[in-house]
Tab-separated table of C-alpha atoms in Angstrom:
chain	number	residue	atom	x	y	z
A	190	UNK	CA	0.063	0.302	-0.118
A	191	UNK	CA	0.939	3.621	-0.178
A	192	UNK	CA	3.517	5.058	2.546
A	193	UNK	CA	4.357	8.274	3.536
A	194	UNK	CA	6.809	9.031	6.130
A	195	UNK	CA	7.129	12.408	8.033
A	196	UNK	CA	9.904	13.538	10.106
A	197	UNK	CA	10.615	14.384	12.565
A	198	UNK	CA	7.928	12.368	14.758
A	199	UNK	CA	8.805	15.034	17.950
A	200	UNK	CA	10.860	18.278	18.043
A	201	UNK	CA	11.228	20.831	20.743
A	202	UNK	CA	12.293	24.048	19.871
A	203	UNK	CA	12.809	27.671	21.231
A	204	UNK	CA	11.208	30.781	20.797
A	205	UNK	CA	11.935	32.645	17.231
A	206	UNK	CA	13.574	30.070	15.656
A	207	UNK	CA	12.392	27.751	12.985
A	208	UNK	CA	11.569	24.273	12.484
A	209	UNK	CA	11.126	21.844	9.507
A	210	UNK	CA	8.858	18.847	8.747
A	211	UNK	CA	9.121	16.579	5.606
A	212	UNK	CA	6.282	14.714	4.331
A	213	UNK	CA	7.715	11.700	1.523
A	214	UNK	CA	6.180	9.488	-0.218
A	215	UNK	CA	7.884	6.091	-0.211
A	216	UNK	CA	6.034	4.128	-2.722
A	217	UNK	CA	3.999	6.492	-5.009
A	218	UNK	CA	3.824	9.897	-6.614
A	219	UNK	CA	2.195	12.730	-4.591
A	220	UNK	CA	0.378	15.014	-7.126
A	221	UNK	CA	-1.033	16.783	-4.195
A	222	UNK	CA	-0.015	16.685	-0.624
A	223	UNK	CA	-2.088	18.639	2.343
A	224	UNK	CA	-1.188	19.743	5.447
A	225	UNK	CA	-2.833	19.579	8.846
A	226	UNK	CA	-2.994	20.970	12.444
A	227	UNK	CA	-4.512	19.324	15.338
A	228	UNK	CA	-4.948	20.976	18.706
A	229	UNK	CA	-5.316	18.585	21.975
A	230	UNK	CA	-9.050	17.085	21.789
A	231	UNK	CA	-9.746	18.867	18.578
A	232	UNK	CA	-9.879	16.874	14.805
A	233	UNK	CA	-7.611	17.919	11.852
A	234	UNK	CA	-7.683	21.436	10.392
A	235	UNK	CA	-6.566	22.001	6.797
A	236	UNK	CA	-3.616	24.166	6.600
A	237	UNK	CA	-2.743	24.737	2.767
A	238	UNK	CA	-2.532	22.641	-0.100
A	239	UNK	CA	0.131	22.139	-2.012
A	240	UNK	CA	1.094	20.876	-5.766
A	241	UNK	CA	4.120	19.527	-7.251
A	242	UNK	CA	5.941	22.597	-8.225
A	243	UNK	CA	3.363	25.336	-7.538
A	244	UNK	CA	2.885	27.425	-4.666
A	245	UNK	CA	0.734	26.174	-2.231
A	246	UNK	CA	-2.538	27.081	-1.378
A	247	UNK	CA	-3.542	28.193	2.380
A	248	UNK	CA	-7.105	28.024	4.002
A	249	UNK	CA	-8.542	31.236	5.463
A	250	UNK	CA	-6.357	32.428	8.056
A	251	UNK	CA	-3.787	30.696	7.741
A	252	UNK	CA	-0.970	33.159	7.842
A	253	UNK	CA	1.519	31.882	4.780
A	254	UNK	CA	4.777	33.710	5.624
A	255	UNK	CA	4.659	32.199	9.291
A	256	UNK	CA	3.609	28.181	7.407
A	257	UNK	CA	6.426	27.854	4.662
A	258	UNK	CA	5.714	25.416	2.387
A	259	UNK	CA	7.193	23.561	0.264
A	260	UNK	CA	6.584	20.792	-2.820
A	261	UNK	CA	9.770	20.567	-4.726
A	262	UNK	CA	9.041	16.794	-6.105
A	263	UNK	CA	6.862	14.293	-6.583
A	264	UNK	CA	7.672	12.531	-3.367
A	265	UNK	CA	8.808	15.532	-0.724
A	266	UNK	CA	7.270	18.259	0.628
A	267	UNK	CA	8.024	20.179	3.777
A	268	UNK	CA	6.378	22.446	6.385
A	269	UNK	CA	8.588	25.097	8.251
A	270	UNK	CA	7.848	27.331	10.829
A	271	UNK	CA	9.309	30.414	10.525
A	272	UNK	CA	9.827	32.583	14.181
A	273	UNK	CA	8.084	29.882	15.977
A	274	UNK	CA	6.277	31.308	19.597
A	275	UNK	CA	4.561	29.178	21.913
A	276	UNK	CA	0.736	29.359	20.208
A	277	UNK	CA	2.875	27.111	17.244
A	278	UNK	CA	2.708	24.569	19.399
A	279	UNK	CA	0.842	21.722	17.734
A	280	UNK	CA	0.561	18.358	16.624
A	281	UNK	CA	1.376	18.658	12.340
A	282	UNK	CA	0.391	15.841	9.847
A	283	UNK	CA	0.813	15.457	6.297
A	284	UNK	CA	-1.303	13.639	4.036
A	285	UNK	CA	-0.924	12.799	0.237
A	286	UNK	CA	-2.466	11.103	-2.585
A	287	UNK	CA	-1.810	10.718	-6.437
A	288	UNK	CA	-1.995	8.149	-9.081
A	289	UNK	CA	-3.486	5.567	-6.592
A	290	UNK	CA	-6.414	6.861	-5.932
A	291	UNK	CA	-8.038	3.753	-4.661
A	292	UNK	CA	-6.024	4.330	-1.328
A	293	UNK	CA	-7.670	7.297	-1.106
A	294	UNK	CA	-5.340	9.830	1.126
A	295	UNK	CA	-2.243	8.470	3.173
A	296	UNK	CA	-1.594	10.220	6.275
A	297	UNK	CA	1.654	10.744	7.663
A	298	UNK	CA	2.643	9.853	11.592
A	299	UNK	CA	2.495	13.502	12.440
A	300	UNK	CA	5.190	15.404	14.075
A	301	UNK	CA	4.221	17.144	17.517
A	302	UNK	CA	5.569	20.331	17.778
A	303	UNK	CA	6.712	22.412	21.177
A	304	UNK	CA	7.775	25.965	21.536
A	305	UNK	CA	9.493	27.223	24.624
B	900	UNK	CA	-18.235	24.298	2.634
B	901	UNK	CA	-19.004	20.793	3.762
B	902	UNK	CA	-19.980	19.448	7.580
B	903	UNK	CA	-18.980	16.392	8.967
B	904	UNK	CA	-20.690	14.746	11.817
B	905	UNK	CA	-19.751	11.987	13.978
B	906	UNK	CA	-21.879	10.341	16.463
B	907	UNK	CA	-21.639	9.762	19.411
B	908	UNK	CA	-18.900	11.632	20.283
B	909	UNK	CA	-17.491	9.743	23.114
B	910	UNK	CA	-18.042	5.750	23.586
B	911	UNK	CA	-17.219	3.480	26.086
B	912	UNK	CA	-17.410	-0.373	26.042
B	913	UNK	CA	-16.599	-3.345	27.544
B	914	UNK	CA	-14.180	-5.631	25.844
B	915	UNK	CA	-15.786	-8.169	23.581
B	916	UNK	CA	-18.926	-5.815	23.144
B	917	UNK	CA	-19.691	-4.427	19.362
B	918	UNK	CA	-20.225	-1.214	18.257
B	919	UNK	CA	-21.340	1.478	15.462
B	920	UNK	CA	-19.832	4.204	14.671
B	921	UNK	CA	-21.541	7.340	12.779
B	922	UNK	CA	-20.511	9.701	10.378
B	923	UNK	CA	-22.980	12.227	8.522
B	924	UNK	CA	-22.056	14.453	5.812
B	925	UNK	CA	-24.197	17.554	4.662
B	926	UNK	CA	-22.913	17.145	0.731
B	927	UNK	CA	-21.994	14.642	-2.359
B	928	UNK	CA	-18.931	12.826	-1.806
B	929	UNK	CA	-16.826	10.903	-3.733
B	930	UNK	CA	-13.921	10.282	-1.220
B	931	UNK	CA	-14.934	9.102	2.171
B	932	UNK	CA	-11.796	7.105	4.513
B	933	UNK	CA	-12.828	6.107	7.837
B	934	UNK	CA	-9.504	6.595	10.591
B	935	UNK	CA	-8.529	5.498	14.100
B	936	UNK	CA	-5.900	7.882	15.778
B	937	UNK	CA	-3.800	6.042	18.348
B	938	UNK	CA	-2.491	7.327	21.042
B	939	UNK	CA	0.472	8.270	19.846
B	940	UNK	CA	-1.596	10.769	17.608
B	941	UNK	CA	-0.683	8.252	14.283
B	942	UNK	CA	-3.484	8.269	11.829
B	943	UNK	CA	-4.437	3.942	10.827
B	944	UNK	CA	-6.029	4.115	7.739
B	945	UNK	CA	-8.785	1.655	8.181
B	946	UNK	CA	-11.148	1.677	4.810
B	947	UNK	CA	-11.824	4.150	1.893
B	948	UNK	CA	-15.302	3.658	1.520
B	949	UNK	CA	-17.030	6.384	-0.836
B	950	UNK	CA	-19.843	3.953	-0.920
B	951	UNK	CA	-20.687	0.423	-0.429
B	952	UNK	CA	-19.582	-2.209	2.339
B	953	UNK	CA	-16.060	-3.623	2.682
B	954	UNK	CA	-14.535	-5.978	5.817
B	955	UNK	CA	-11.888	-6.150	6.988
B	956	UNK	CA	-11.533	-8.503	10.310
B	957	UNK	CA	-13.632	-7.521	13.289
B	958	UNK	CA	-14.363	-4.128	11.139
B	959	UNK	CA	-16.357	-3.169	8.745
B	960	UNK	CA	-17.997	-0.106	6.830
B	961	UNK	CA	-20.918	0.891	4.989
B	962	UNK	CA	-21.181	4.234	3.220
B	963	UNK	CA	-24.893	5.103	1.149
B	964	UNK	CA	-24.034	8.315	-0.389
B	965	UNK	CA	-27.162	8.650	-1.228
B	966	UNK	CA	-28.422	9.118	2.239
B	967	UNK	CA	-25.369	11.086	3.395
B	968	UNK	CA	-23.986	8.819	6.087
B	969	UNK	CA	-21.296	5.744	6.350
B	970	UNK	CA	-21.023	3.659	9.337
B	971	UNK	CA	-17.898	1.412	11.019
B	972	UNK	CA	-18.976	-1.502	12.676
B	973	UNK	CA	-16.757	-2.538	15.488
B	974	UNK	CA	-17.310	-5.936	16.633
B	975	UNK	CA	-15.473	-8.476	19.789
B	976	UNK	CA	-13.937	-4.587	20.854
B	977	UNK	CA	-9.516	-5.157	22.047
B	978	UNK	CA	-8.531	-2.398	24.727
B	979	UNK	CA	-6.062	-2.200	21.669
B	980	UNK	CA	-9.048	-0.602	20.022
B	981	UNK	CA	-9.003	2.844	21.881
B	982	UNK	CA	-8.118	5.688	20.410
B	983	UNK	CA	-10.567	8.527	18.212
B	984	UNK	CA	-12.255	7.537	15.061
B	985	UNK	CA	-12.536	10.222	12.238
B	986	UNK	CA	-14.091	10.244	9.057
B	987	UNK	CA	-12.707	12.219	5.871
B	988	UNK	CA	-14.666	13.215	3.142
B	989	UNK	CA	-14.175	15.505	-0.201
B	990	UNK	CA	-15.417	15.280	-3.540
B	991	UNK	CA	-12.761	13.343	-4.899
B	992	UNK	CA	-10.094	14.024	-6.996
B	993	UNK	CA	-7.041	15.425	-5.812
B	994	UNK	CA	-9.400	17.851	-3.828
B	995	UNK	CA	-9.402	18.175	0.076
B	996	UNK	CA	-11.074	16.152	2.362
B	997	UNK	CA	-12.887	17.625	5.426
B	998	UNK	CA	-12.437	15.466	9.043
B	999	UNK	CA	-15.491	14.768	11.191
B	1000	UNK	CA	-16.050	16.016	14.367
B	1001	UNK	CA	-14.612	12.152	15.778
B	1002	UNK	CA	-15.567	9.467	18.093
B	1003	UNK	CA	-13.445	8.914	21.264
B	1004	UNK	CA	-13.387	4.867	22.261
B	1005	UNK	CA	-12.525	4.123	25.596
B	1006	UNK	CA	-12.247	0.248	25.734
B	1007	UNK	CA	-12.332	-1.031	29.441
B	1008	UNK	CA	-11.188	-4.784	30.203
């Protein structure tokens, strides 16, 4: 089946620094990748949609200058949280879809970000 | 946008019991998936089921697209079934999906 690898699983960073999260599709070409954010005890909220080679489309209320998304290849998308602050602490999850439509969307294992 | 409601929001089961989780959605969809989020946050894809019925071991799912709902059945529940179950729906293709509100399941020994 389709596999998506997300790294790191958890990260702690100091306020003001930037953090990069990687999402890789291991055995299929991910035409489209999605980035979600999940607050404790809540559902997943879509942050942005990225298509390979194009600029990401951000959901309303998501700061694109703060959450930089790059989808430079069909197997890799990155989310960079710039100048992180404690309120950016959250669980971030990526998902990918592509030619394997019968699998639906495959999700990475998530990254727990803590900003101190 | 599409609205997705899940019920019940919380469920406590004795080990061995059966349960039915429901997902209602407000518009027609071509993509519907059920996920299990384990205590570590990982989302496990259970079913891709925009219509029809599928079974995988103790789990099965049915989607009645014309009536805009899907059901997830868990039989002979085990403690490892604990976690949050989400349905996610969307128009298909490469378009985004919307997650439901989730059902938190706790299976006690």
